Coordinates of C-alpha atoms in Angstrom, one line a residue:
M1 CA 80.8 131.4 23.9
R2 CA 83.3 131.1 26.8
K3 CA 80.5 131.6 29.4
D4 CA 78.4 128.9 27.8
W5 CA 81.4 126.5 27.8
L6 CA 82.1 127.1 31.5
T7 CA 78.5 126.6 32.4
Q8 CA 78.5 123.2 30.5
A9 CA 81.7 122.1 32.2
A10 CA 80.5 123.1 35.7
G11 CA 77.4 120.8 35.4
P12 CA 79.3 117.4 35.7
L13 CA 81.5 118.9 38.4
R14 CA 78.5 119.7 40.5
R15 CA 77.2 116.2 40.2
F16 CA 80.6 114.6 41.1
A17 CA 81.4 117.1 43.9
P18 CA 79.6 115.1 46.7
V19 CA 81.4 111.9 45.5
L20 CA 84.7 113.6 45.6
A21 CA 84.0 115.0 49.1
L22 CA 83.2 111.5 50.4
I23 CA 86.4 110.1 48.9
C24 CA 88.5 112.8 50.5
L25 CA 86.7 112.3 53.9
S26 CA 87.1 108.5 53.7
G27 CA 90.8 108.9 54.0
C28 CA 90.3 110.3 57.5
S29 CA 88.7 107.2 58.9
E30 CA 92.0 105.5 59.6
G31 CA 95.7 106.3 60.0
V32 CA 97.6 108.8 62.2
L33 CA 94.6 111.1 62.4
S34 CA 92.3 108.4 63.7
P35 CA 94.3 107.0 66.7
H36 CA 93.1 104.2 68.9
G37 CA 95.7 104.2 71.7
P38 CA 97.5 106.6 74.0
V39 CA 100.6 106.9 71.9
G40 CA 98.6 107.7 68.7
D41 CA 96.4 110.2 70.7
A42 CA 99.5 112.0 71.9
E43 CA 101.1 112.1 68.4
K44 CA 97.9 113.5 66.9
I45 CA 97.9 116.3 69.5
I46 CA 101.5 117.1 68.5
L47 CA 100.6 117.2 64.8
L48 CA 97.6 119.5 65.4
N49 CA 99.5 121.8 67.7
S50 CA 102.4 122.0 65.3
L51 CA 100.0 122.7 62.4
G52 CA 98.2 125.5 64.4
I53 CA 101.6 127.2 65.3
M54 CA 102.7 127.1 61.6
L55 CA 99.4 128.4 60.4
A56 CA 100.0 131.5 62.6
I57 CA 102.6 132.5 60.0
V58 CA 101.2 130.9 56.9
I59 CA 97.7 132.4 57.0
P60 CA 98.8 136.1 57.7
T61 CA 101.5 135.7 55.0
I62 CA 98.8 134.5 52.4
L63 CA 96.5 137.3 53.4
A64 CA 99.2 139.9 53.3
T65 CA 100.2 138.7 49.8
F66 CA 96.7 139.2 48.5
A67 CA 96.4 142.6 50.4
V68 CA 99.6 143.9 48.9
A69 CA 98.7 142.7 45.4
W70 CA 95.3 144.4 45.8
W71 CA 96.6 147.7 47.2
Y72 CA 99.4 148.1 44.7
R73 CA 97.2 147.2 41.6
S74 CA 97.8 149.5 38.7
S75 CA 94.4 151.1 38.9
H76 CA 94.9 152.2 42.5
V77 CA 96.0 155.8 42.4
K78 CA 96.6 156.2 46.2
A79 CA 99.3 153.5 46.2
R80 CA 102.7 155.1 46.4
Y81 CA 105.9 153.4 45.2
L82 CA 108.7 154.2 47.7
P83 CA 111.8 152.3 46.8
D84 CA 114.0 154.4 49.1
W85 CA 113.4 153.9 52.8
E86 CA 115.6 153.9 55.9
Y87 CA 116.3 151.1 58.4
S88 CA 113.3 150.4 60.7
G89 CA 114.0 148.7 64.0
R90 CA 110.3 148.0 64.6
L91 CA 110.1 146.3 61.2
E92 CA 113.1 144.2 61.9
M93 CA 111.6 143.2 65.3
V94 CA 108.5 142.0 63.6
V95 CA 110.3 140.2 60.8
W96 CA 112.6 138.2 63.2
S97 CA 110.6 137.8 66.4
I98 CA 107.6 136.0 64.9
P99 CA 109.7 133.2 63.2
A100 CA 111.9 133.0 66.3
M101 CA 108.8 132.5 68.4
V102 CA 107.5 129.8 66.1
I103 CA 110.8 127.9 66.2
L104 CA 110.9 128.1 70.0
L105 CA 107.3 126.8 70.2
L106 CA 107.8 124.0 67.7
G107 CA 111.1 123.1 69.4
G108 CA 109.4 122.9 72.8
I109 CA 106.7 120.6 71.4
A110 CA 109.3 118.3 69.9
W111 CA 111.4 118.3 73.0
V112 CA 108.6 117.5 75.4
G113 CA 107.0 115.0 72.9
S114 CA 110.3 113.2 72.3
H115 CA 110.7 112.5 76.0
D116 CA 107.0 111.7 76.8
L117 CA 106.8 109.4 73.7
D118 CA 110.2 107.8 73.9
P119 CA 109.6 104.3 72.3
P120 CA 111.4 102.3 75.0
K121 CA 109.5 104.1 77.8
P122 CA 106.9 101.8 79.4
L123 CA 103.3 102.9 79.2
E124 CA 101.5 103.6 82.4
S125 CA 98.9 100.9 83.1
K126 CA 97.5 98.9 85.9
V127 CA 98.1 95.6 84.1
A128 CA 101.5 94.1 83.1
A129 CA 102.7 94.5 79.6
I130 CA 102.8 91.5 77.2
P131 CA 106.2 91.0 75.6
V132 CA 106.2 90.4 71.9
E133 CA 109.4 89.9 69.7
V134 CA 109.3 91.1 66.2
V135 CA 111.5 90.0 63.3
S136 CA 111.2 91.8 59.9
L137 CA 112.1 89.5 57.0
D138 CA 111.9 89.6 53.1
W139 CA 109.0 90.3 52.9
K140 CA 107.0 89.4 55.9
W141 CA 106.8 89.8 59.6
L142 CA 107.4 87.2 62.3
F143 CA 105.8 87.8 65.8
I144 CA 107.1 85.7 68.7
Y145 CA 105.2 85.5 72.0
P146 CA 107.8 84.3 74.5
Q147 CA 105.4 84.0 77.5
Q148 CA 102.8 82.1 75.5
G149 CA 105.3 80.0 73.6
V150 CA 103.7 80.6 70.2
A151 CA 104.5 82.7 67.1
S152 CA 102.7 84.0 64.1
V153 CA 103.5 85.4 60.6
N154 CA 101.9 88.5 59.3
K155 CA 99.3 88.6 62.1
L156 CA 99.6 90.2 65.5
V157 CA 96.9 89.4 68.1
V158 CA 96.9 91.4 71.3
P159 CA 94.5 92.1 74.2
A160 CA 92.9 95.5 74.0
G161 CA 93.7 97.8 76.9
V162 CA 96.9 95.9 77.7
P163 CA 100.4 97.4 76.9
V164 CA 102.5 95.5 74.5
S165 CA 106.3 95.7 75.0
F166 CA 108.0 95.0 71.7
R167 CA 111.6 94.0 71.0
L168 CA 112.4 94.3 67.3
T169 CA 115.1 93.2 65.0
S170 CA 115.6 92.4 61.3
G171 CA 116.6 89.1 59.7
S172 CA 117.5 90.9 56.6
V173 CA 117.9 94.6 55.5
M174 CA 116.8 97.6 57.6
N175 CA 113.0 97.9 57.8
S176 CA 110.4 100.0 59.7
F177 CA 107.6 98.7 61.9
F178 CA 104.5 100.9 61.8
V179 CA 100.9 100.6 62.9
P180 CA 99.5 104.1 62.0
E181 CA 96.4 103.9 64.2
L182 CA 98.5 102.9 67.3
G183 CA 101.4 105.3 66.6
S184 CA 105.2 105.4 66.7
Q185 CA 107.0 103.7 63.8
I186 CA 110.4 102.3 64.6
Y187 CA 113.2 100.9 62.6
T188 CA 114.4 97.2 62.7
M189 CA 118.1 96.6 62.0
S190 CA 120.0 93.4 61.5
G191 CA 122.0 92.4 64.6
M192 CA 120.4 95.0 66.7
I193 CA 117.4 95.3 69.0
T194 CA 115.1 98.3 69.2
R195 CA 112.2 98.7 71.7
L196 CA 108.7 100.0 71.4
N197 CA 105.7 100.2 73.7
L198 CA 102.2 100.5 72.3
L199 CA 98.6 100.0 73.5
A200 CA 95.4 99.4 71.6
G201 CA 92.7 101.4 73.5
K202 CA 89.8 99.5 72.1
Q203 CA 89.0 96.3 70.2
G204 CA 89.4 96.4 66.5
S205 CA 91.6 95.4 63.5
Y206 CA 94.4 97.8 62.6
P207 CA 96.5 97.5 59.5
G208 CA 100.3 97.4 59.9
L209 CA 102.9 98.0 57.3
S210 CA 106.6 98.4 56.5
A211 CA 107.5 102.1 56.2
Q212 CA 110.9 101.4 54.7
F213 CA 111.4 100.3 51.1
S214 CA 113.2 97.0 51.3
G215 CA 113.1 95.4 47.8
A216 CA 110.9 93.8 45.2
G217 CA 108.3 92.3 47.6
F218 CA 107.9 95.4 49.7
S219 CA 104.3 96.1 48.6
G220 CA 103.2 92.7 50.1
M221 CA 105.0 93.3 53.5
R222 CA 101.8 94.0 55.5
F223 CA 100.3 92.6 58.6
T224 CA 97.2 93.0 60.7
V225 CA 96.9 93.9 64.4
D226 CA 93.8 92.4 66.0
A227 CA 93.0 93.9 69.4
V228 CA 90.6 91.5 71.1
S229 CA 89.2 90.9 74.6
A230 CA 91.3 89.0 77.2
D231 CA 89.1 85.9 76.7
K232 CA 89.5 86.1 72.9
F233 CA 93.2 86.4 73.3
A234 CA 93.4 83.4 75.5
E235 CA 91.3 81.5 72.9
W236 CA 93.7 82.6 70.1
V237 CA 96.7 81.4 72.1
T238 CA 95.0 78.0 72.7
A239 CA 94.2 77.7 69.0
A240 CA 97.8 78.7 68.0
K241 CA 99.2 76.0 70.3
G242 CA 97.1 73.5 68.3
S243 CA 99.2 74.2 65.2
D244 CA 101.5 71.4 64.1
K245 CA 104.2 73.9 63.0
S246 CA 107.2 74.4 65.3
L247 CA 109.6 77.4 65.2
A248 CA 113.2 76.4 65.6
M249 CA 116.3 77.7 63.8
A250 CA 115.9 75.2 61.0
E251 CA 112.3 76.4 60.4
Y252 CA 113.5 80.0 60.7
D253 CA 116.2 79.4 58.0
E254 CA 113.3 78.4 55.7
L255 CA 111.1 81.3 56.7
V256 CA 113.9 83.8 56.1
K257 CA 114.0 83.0 52.4
P258 CA 112.4 85.8 50.3
S259 CA 108.7 85.6 49.8
S260 CA 105.8 88.0 49.7
Y261 CA 102.0 88.3 50.2
I262 CA 102.2 85.5 52.8
T263 CA 98.8 84.3 54.2
P264 CA 99.0 84.6 58.0
Y265 CA 99.7 81.4 60.0
T266 CA 100.9 80.4 63.4
Y267 CA 103.6 78.2 65.1
G268 CA 102.3 76.0 67.9
S269 CA 105.6 75.9 69.7
V270 CA 108.7 78.1 69.8
T271 CA 112.3 77.3 70.8
D272 CA 113.2 79.2 73.9
G273 CA 115.4 82.2 73.3
I274 CA 115.1 82.0 69.5
F275 CA 114.8 85.8 69.1
D276 CA 118.2 86.3 70.8
R277 CA 119.7 83.6 68.7
I278 CA 118.3 85.3 65.6
V279 CA 119.9 88.6 66.7
A280 CA 123.2 86.9 67.4
H281 CA 123.1 85.0 64.1
T282 CA 122.5 88.1 62.0
K283 CA 125.2 90.0 64.1
G284 CA 127.7 87.3 63.2
E285 CA 126.8 87.7 59.5
N286 CA 127.5 91.4 59.7

């Protein structure tokens, strides 16, 4: 009876197995394991190297668990129970040396990676970086292009293959700026400036999000990074300048009011130095 029940239950599972496999694999098409920039590529290597080092302990431990359970099964007459045994220097060497080696290797990877991928460190490139100023709000993102004199909400457009030098702050509570496919999430804090350098290696649209819970509208605090060609970027800047919206402190005071799931839009002009004024303003509030 039990065998028949298992056979009947296995039938639907076989039919749905390919679907389940496709669902699982679809999660690998984007995110930190599908990088599209030098920072994301380096972070993926760190993750895989760390995983390989840790598996050097995990896999032998799992195999040893099964081996011990099999060897000391009740039906195995050759297995001897020896509760009394003396100190073994060799055993102590094995027990402590392998974890110590793993810690040293993981620490070395973290040490080197933290210096090579230091967020404020400029990326090596033959072209100059484009400065972008970022303000996290409740619950939306403001992107200011000081060189181009435009700004956008919940949409970041950058030229592919060109480094982007970010200066980030918060107009409200602490938040976290993160574009998984480009790498390196970094916090934004009221009255403070953090710095981050990223580069989109190829053209595409990459989802960005807030990685720090910040209140009721947090789920709608998302944005899109569009990496386009240099010509398309110039066209976007020209189109943005055609917007009748202007970003000054009065407009910012309206923008800072809580709202969520905001449709992206642009400001055709921006008051010079408004980012630093926002930082000074929030610093005064603190």
